[in-house]
PDB file of C-alpha atoms in Angstrom:
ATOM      1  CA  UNK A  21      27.092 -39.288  26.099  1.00 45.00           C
ATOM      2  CA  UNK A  22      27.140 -37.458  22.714  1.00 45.00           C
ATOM      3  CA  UNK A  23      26.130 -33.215  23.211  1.00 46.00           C
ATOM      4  CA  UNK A  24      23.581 -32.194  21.169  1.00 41.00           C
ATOM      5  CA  UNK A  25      23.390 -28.807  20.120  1.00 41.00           C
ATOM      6  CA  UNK A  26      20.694 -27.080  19.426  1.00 38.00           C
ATOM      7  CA  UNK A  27      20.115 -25.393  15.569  1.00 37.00           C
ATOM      8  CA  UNK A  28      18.555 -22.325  15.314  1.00 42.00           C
ATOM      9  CA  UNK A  29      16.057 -21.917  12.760  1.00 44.00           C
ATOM     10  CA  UNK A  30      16.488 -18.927  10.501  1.00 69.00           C
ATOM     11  CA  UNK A  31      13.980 -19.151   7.994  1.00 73.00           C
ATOM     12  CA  UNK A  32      11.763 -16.614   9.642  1.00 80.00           C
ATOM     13  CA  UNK A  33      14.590 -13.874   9.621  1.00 88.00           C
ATOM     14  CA  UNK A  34      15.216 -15.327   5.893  1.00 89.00           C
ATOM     15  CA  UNK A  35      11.567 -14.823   4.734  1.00 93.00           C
ATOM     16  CA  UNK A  36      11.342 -11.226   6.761  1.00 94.00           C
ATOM     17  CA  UNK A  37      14.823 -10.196   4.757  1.00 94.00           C
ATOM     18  CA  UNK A  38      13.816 -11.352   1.457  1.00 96.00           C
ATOM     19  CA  UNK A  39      10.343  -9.534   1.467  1.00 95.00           C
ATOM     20  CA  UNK A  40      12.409  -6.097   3.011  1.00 95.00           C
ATOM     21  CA  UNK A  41      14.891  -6.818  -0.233  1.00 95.00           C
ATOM     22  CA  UNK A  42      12.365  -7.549  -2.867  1.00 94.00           C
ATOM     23  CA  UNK A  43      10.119  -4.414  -1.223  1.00 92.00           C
ATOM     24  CA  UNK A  44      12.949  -2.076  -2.255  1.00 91.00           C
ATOM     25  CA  UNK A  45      13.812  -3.519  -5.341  1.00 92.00           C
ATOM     26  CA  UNK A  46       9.407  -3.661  -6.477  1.00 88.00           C
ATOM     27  CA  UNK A  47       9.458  -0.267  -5.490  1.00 84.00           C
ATOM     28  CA  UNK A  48      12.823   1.247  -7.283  1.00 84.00           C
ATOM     29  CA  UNK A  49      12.262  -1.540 -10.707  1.00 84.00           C
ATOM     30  CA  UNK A  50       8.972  -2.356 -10.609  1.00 82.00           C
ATOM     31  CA  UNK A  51       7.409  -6.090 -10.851  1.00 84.00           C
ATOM     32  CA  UNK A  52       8.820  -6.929 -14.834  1.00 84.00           C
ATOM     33  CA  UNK A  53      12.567  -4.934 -13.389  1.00 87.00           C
ATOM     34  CA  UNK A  54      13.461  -7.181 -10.893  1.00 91.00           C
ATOM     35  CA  UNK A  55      14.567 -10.454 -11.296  1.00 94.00           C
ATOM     36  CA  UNK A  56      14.759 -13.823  -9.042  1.00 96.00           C
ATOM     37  CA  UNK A  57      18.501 -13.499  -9.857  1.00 96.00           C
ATOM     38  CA  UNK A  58      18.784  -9.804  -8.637  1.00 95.00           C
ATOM     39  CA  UNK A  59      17.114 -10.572  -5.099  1.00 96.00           C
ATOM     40  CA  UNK A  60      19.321 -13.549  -5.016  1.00 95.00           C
ATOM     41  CA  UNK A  61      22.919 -11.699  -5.562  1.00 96.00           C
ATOM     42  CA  UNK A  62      21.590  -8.740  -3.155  1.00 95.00           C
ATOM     43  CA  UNK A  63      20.838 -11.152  -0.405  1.00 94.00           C
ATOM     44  CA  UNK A  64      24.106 -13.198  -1.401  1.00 94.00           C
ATOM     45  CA  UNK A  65      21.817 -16.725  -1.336  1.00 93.00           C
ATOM     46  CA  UNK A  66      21.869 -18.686  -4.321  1.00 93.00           C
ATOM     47  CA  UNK A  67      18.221 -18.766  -6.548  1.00 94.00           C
ATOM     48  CA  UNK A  68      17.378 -21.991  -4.939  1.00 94.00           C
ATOM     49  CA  UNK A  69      17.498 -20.779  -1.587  1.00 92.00           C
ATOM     50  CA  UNK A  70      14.955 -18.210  -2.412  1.00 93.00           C
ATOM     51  CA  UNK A  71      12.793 -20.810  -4.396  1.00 94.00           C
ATOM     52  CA  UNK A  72      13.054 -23.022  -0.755  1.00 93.00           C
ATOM     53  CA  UNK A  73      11.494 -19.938   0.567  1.00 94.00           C
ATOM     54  CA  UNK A  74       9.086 -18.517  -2.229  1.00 95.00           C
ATOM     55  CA  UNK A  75       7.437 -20.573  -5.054  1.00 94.00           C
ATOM     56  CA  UNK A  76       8.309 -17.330  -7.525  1.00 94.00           C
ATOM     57  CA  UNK A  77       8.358 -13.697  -8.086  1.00 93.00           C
ATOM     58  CA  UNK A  78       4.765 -13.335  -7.929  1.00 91.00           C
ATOM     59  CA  UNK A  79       4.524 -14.918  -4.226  1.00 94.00           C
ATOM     60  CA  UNK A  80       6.788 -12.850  -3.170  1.00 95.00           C
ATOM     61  CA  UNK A  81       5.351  -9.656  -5.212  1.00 92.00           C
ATOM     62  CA  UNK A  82       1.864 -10.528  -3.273  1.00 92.00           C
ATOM     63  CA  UNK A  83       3.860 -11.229  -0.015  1.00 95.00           C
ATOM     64  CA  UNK A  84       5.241  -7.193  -0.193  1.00 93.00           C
ATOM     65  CA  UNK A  85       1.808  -6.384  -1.369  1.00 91.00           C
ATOM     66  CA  UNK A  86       0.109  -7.879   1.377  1.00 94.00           C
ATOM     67  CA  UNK A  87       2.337  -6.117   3.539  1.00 93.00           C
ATOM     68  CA  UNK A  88       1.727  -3.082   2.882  1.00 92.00           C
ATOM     69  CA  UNK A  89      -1.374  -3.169   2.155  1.00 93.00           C
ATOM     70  CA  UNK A  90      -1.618  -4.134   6.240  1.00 94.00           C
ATOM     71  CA  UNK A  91       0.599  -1.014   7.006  1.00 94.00           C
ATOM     72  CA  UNK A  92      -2.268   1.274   5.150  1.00 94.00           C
ATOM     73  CA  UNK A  93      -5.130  -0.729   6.383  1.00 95.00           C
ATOM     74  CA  UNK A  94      -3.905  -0.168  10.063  1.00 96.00           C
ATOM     75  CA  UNK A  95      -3.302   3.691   9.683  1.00 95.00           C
ATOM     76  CA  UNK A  96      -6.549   3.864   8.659  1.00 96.00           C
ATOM     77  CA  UNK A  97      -8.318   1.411  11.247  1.00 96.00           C
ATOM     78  CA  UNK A  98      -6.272   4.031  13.539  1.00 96.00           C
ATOM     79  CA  UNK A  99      -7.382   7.186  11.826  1.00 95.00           C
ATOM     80  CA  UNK A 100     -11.111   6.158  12.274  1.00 94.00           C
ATOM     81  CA  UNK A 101     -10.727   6.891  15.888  1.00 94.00           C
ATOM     82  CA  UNK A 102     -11.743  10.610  16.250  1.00 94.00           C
ATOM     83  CA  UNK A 103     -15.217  12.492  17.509  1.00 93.00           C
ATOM     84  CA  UNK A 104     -16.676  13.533  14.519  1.00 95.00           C
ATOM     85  CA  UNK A 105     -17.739  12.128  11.000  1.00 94.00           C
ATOM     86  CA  UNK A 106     -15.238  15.185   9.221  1.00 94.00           C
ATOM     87  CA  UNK A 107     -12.294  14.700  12.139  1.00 96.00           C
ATOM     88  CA  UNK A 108     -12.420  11.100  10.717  1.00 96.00           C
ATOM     89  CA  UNK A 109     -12.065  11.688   7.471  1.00 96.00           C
ATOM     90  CA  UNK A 110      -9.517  14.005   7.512  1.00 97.00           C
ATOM     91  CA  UNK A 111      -7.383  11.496   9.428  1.00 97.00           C
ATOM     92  CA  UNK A 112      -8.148   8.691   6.890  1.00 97.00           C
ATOM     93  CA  UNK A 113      -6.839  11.407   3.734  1.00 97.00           C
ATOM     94  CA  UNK A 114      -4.018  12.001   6.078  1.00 97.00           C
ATOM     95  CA  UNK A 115      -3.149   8.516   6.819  1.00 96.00           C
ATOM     96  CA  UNK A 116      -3.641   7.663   3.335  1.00 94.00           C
ATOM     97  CA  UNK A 117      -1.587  10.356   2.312  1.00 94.00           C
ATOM     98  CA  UNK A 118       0.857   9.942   4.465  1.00 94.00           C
ATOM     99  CA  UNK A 119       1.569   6.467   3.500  1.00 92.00           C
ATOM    100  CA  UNK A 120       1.883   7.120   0.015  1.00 90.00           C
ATOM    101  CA  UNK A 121       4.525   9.390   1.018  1.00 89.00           C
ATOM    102  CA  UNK A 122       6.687   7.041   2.335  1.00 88.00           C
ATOM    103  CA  UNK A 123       5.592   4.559  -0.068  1.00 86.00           C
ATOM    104  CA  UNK A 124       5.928   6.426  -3.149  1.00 78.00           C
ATOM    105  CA  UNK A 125       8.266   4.167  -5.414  1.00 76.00           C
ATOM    106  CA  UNK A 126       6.219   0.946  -4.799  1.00 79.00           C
ATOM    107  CA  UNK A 127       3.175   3.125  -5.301  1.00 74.00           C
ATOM    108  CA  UNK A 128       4.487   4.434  -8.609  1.00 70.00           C
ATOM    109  CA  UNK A 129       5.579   1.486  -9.302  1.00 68.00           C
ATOM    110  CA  UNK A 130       2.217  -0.216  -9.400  1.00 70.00           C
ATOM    111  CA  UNK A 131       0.980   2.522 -11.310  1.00 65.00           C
ATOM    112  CA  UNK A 132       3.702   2.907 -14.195  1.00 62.00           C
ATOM    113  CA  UNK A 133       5.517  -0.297 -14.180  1.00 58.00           C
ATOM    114  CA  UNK A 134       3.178  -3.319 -13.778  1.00 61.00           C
ATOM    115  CA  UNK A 135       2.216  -5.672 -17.139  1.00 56.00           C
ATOM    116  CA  UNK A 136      -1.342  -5.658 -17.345  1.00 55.00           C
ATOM    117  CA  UNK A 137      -1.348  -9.299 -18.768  1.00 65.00           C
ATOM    118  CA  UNK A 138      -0.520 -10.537 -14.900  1.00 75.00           C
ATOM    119  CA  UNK A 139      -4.053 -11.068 -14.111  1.00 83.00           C
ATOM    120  CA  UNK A 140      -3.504 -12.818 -10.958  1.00 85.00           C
ATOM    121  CA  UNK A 141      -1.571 -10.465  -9.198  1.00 85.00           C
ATOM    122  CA  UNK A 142      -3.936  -7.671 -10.850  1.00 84.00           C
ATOM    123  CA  UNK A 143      -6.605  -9.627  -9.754  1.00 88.00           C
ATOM    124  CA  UNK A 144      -4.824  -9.566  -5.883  1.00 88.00           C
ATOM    125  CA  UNK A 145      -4.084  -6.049  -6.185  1.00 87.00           C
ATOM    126  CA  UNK A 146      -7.963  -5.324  -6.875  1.00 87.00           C
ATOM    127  CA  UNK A 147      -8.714  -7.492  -3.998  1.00 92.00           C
ATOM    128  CA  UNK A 148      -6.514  -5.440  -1.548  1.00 91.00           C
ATOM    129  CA  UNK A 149      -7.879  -2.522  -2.946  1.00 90.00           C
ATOM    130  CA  UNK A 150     -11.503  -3.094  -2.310  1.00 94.00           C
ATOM    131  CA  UNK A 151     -10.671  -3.517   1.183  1.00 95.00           C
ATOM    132  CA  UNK A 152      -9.008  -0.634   1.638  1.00 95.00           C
ATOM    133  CA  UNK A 153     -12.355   1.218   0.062  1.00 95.00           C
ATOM    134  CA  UNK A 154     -14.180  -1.150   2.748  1.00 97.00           C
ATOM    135  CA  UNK A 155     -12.511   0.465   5.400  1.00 96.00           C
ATOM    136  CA  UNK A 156     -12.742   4.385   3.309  1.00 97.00           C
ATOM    137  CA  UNK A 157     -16.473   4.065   2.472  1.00 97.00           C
ATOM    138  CA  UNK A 158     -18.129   4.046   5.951  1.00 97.00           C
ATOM    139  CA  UNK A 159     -16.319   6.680   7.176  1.00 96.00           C
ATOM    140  CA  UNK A 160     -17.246   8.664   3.771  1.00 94.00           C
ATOM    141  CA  UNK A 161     -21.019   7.813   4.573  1.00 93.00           C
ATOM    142  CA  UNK A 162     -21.049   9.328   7.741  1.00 94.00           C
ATOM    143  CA  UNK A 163     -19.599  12.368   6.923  1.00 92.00           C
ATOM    144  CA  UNK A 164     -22.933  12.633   4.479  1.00 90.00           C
ATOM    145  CA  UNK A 165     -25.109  11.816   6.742  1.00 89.00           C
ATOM    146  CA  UNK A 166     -23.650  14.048   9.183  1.00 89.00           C
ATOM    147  CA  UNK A 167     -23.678  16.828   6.056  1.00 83.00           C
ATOM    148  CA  UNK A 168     -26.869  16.399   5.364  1.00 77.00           C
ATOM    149  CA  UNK A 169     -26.889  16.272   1.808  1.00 74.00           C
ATOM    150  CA  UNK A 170     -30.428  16.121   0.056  1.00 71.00           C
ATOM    151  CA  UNK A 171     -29.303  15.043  -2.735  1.00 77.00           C
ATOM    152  CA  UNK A 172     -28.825  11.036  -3.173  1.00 81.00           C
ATOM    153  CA  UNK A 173     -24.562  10.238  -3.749  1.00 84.00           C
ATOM    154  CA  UNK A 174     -23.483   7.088  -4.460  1.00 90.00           C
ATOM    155  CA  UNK A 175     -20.868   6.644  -1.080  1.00 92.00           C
ATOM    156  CA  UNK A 176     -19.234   4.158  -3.192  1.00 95.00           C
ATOM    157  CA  UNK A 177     -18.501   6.336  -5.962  1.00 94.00           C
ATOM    158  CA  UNK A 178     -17.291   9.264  -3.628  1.00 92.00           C
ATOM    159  CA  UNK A 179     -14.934   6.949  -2.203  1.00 95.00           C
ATOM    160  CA  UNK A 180     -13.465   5.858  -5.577  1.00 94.00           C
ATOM    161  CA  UNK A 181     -13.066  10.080  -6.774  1.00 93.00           C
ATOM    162  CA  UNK A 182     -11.482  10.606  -2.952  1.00 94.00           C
ATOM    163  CA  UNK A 183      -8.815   7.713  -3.492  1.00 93.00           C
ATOM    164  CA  UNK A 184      -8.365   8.335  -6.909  1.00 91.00           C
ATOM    165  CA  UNK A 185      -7.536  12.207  -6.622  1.00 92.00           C
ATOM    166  CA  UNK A 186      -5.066  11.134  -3.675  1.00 92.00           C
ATOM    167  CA  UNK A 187      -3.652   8.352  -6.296  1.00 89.00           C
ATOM    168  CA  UNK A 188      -3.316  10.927  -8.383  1.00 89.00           C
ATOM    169  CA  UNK A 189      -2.001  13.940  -5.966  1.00 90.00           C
ATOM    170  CA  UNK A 190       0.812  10.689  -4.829  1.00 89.00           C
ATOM    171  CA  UNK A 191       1.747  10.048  -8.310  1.00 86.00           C
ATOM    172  CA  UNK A 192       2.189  13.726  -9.245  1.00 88.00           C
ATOM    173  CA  UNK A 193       4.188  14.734  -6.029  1.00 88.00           C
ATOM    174  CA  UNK A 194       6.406  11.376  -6.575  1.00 83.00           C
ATOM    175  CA  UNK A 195       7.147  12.486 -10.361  1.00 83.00           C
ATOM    176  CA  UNK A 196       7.851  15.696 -10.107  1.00 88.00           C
ATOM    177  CA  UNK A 197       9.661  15.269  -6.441  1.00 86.00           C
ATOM    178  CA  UNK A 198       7.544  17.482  -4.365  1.00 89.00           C
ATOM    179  CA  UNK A 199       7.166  16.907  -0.682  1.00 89.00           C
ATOM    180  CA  UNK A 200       3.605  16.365   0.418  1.00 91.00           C
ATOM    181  CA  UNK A 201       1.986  18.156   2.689  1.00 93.00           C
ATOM    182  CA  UNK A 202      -0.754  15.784   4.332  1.00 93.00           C
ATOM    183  CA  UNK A 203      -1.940  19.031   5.928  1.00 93.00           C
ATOM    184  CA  UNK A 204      -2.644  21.435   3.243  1.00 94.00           C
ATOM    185  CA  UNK A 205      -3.828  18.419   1.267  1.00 94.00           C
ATOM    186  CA  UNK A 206      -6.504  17.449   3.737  1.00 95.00           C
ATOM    187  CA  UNK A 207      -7.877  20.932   3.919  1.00 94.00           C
ATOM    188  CA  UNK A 208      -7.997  21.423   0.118  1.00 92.00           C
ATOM    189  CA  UNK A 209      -9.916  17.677  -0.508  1.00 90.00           C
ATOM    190  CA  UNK A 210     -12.224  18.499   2.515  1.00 90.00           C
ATOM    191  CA  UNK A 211     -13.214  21.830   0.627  1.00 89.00           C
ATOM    192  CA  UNK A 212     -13.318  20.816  -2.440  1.00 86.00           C
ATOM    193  CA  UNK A 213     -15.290  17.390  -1.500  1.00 82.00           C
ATOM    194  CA  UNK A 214     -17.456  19.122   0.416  1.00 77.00           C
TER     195      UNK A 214
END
């Protein structure tokens, strides 16, 4: 009787260490700086092993997206659990913030390094976006209604200037190599948001 042996199946570990290669190499090159030829000789697999895994760059640019994207959309899932409208949102700015920390490269690397004629992936980007403002906006509209503010705000639109000014604040810091303080942030955006 012939032994059979089993064979392992690796191309879940393969996948998971491309997208952790590719993450750091969007994040220190950008999307146009990295190549299917640099992932290939950093992972020491040939250009057809990572085309067995990934149809291109862009699935695998929308892979790390998508990742991260669910990293930030969980802190702030998380961060919505606290008493009050304002406890709520200062733990979605600090969540946000907080992630941009860590994730500064890939976040300045969307920014600053990104063709604008890739209209799918801009397209995908958007997409992720808008549900990260899905998960923002409510939490913004209770902290009016809990502020009682006569006048009518668009929630929408103060949930655009909130994550744009903590864009902004994320691209600054990461330029000019400051450390961010989630902290001091959180209590400057409250008081100057509200």
């Amino acid at each position: 009787m012939t032994k059979v042996t089993a064979v392992k199946d690796n191309r879940p570990q393969a996948k998971k260490n491309i997208i952790q290669v590719a993450r750091e190499f969007f994040s220190e090159y950008g999307y146009l700086g990295t190549s299917m030829s640099d992932l290939a000789t950093r992972l020491n697999m040939t250009k057809a092993a990572l085309y067995y895994h990934f149809a291109g760059k862009a699935e695998i640019f929308k892979t790390v997206l998508d990742e991260a994207f669910a990293e930030l959309s969980q802190g702030l899932t998380e961060a919505k659990n606290a008493k009050t409208a304002e406890q709520k949102l200062e733990n979605v700015i600090k969540s946000y913030l907080q992630f941009g920390d860590r994730e500064k490269n890939l976040t300045k690397a969307l920014v600053l390094k990104l063709a604008p004629h890739d209209t799918k992936i801009m397209d995908h980007i958007a997409e992720l976006r808008r549900q990260i403002l899905d998960l923002i906006q409510p939490v913004i509209e209770e902290v009016l209604t809990s502020k009682k503010i006569n006048k009518p705000v668009d929630s929408y639109t103060y949930t655009l200037l909130l994550t744009g000014m903590m864009d902004g604040l994320l691209l600054e810091y990461s330029i000019f190599k400051q450390k961010v303080e989630p902290d001091e942030i959180v209590r400057t955006v409250m008081a100057a948001m509200f």
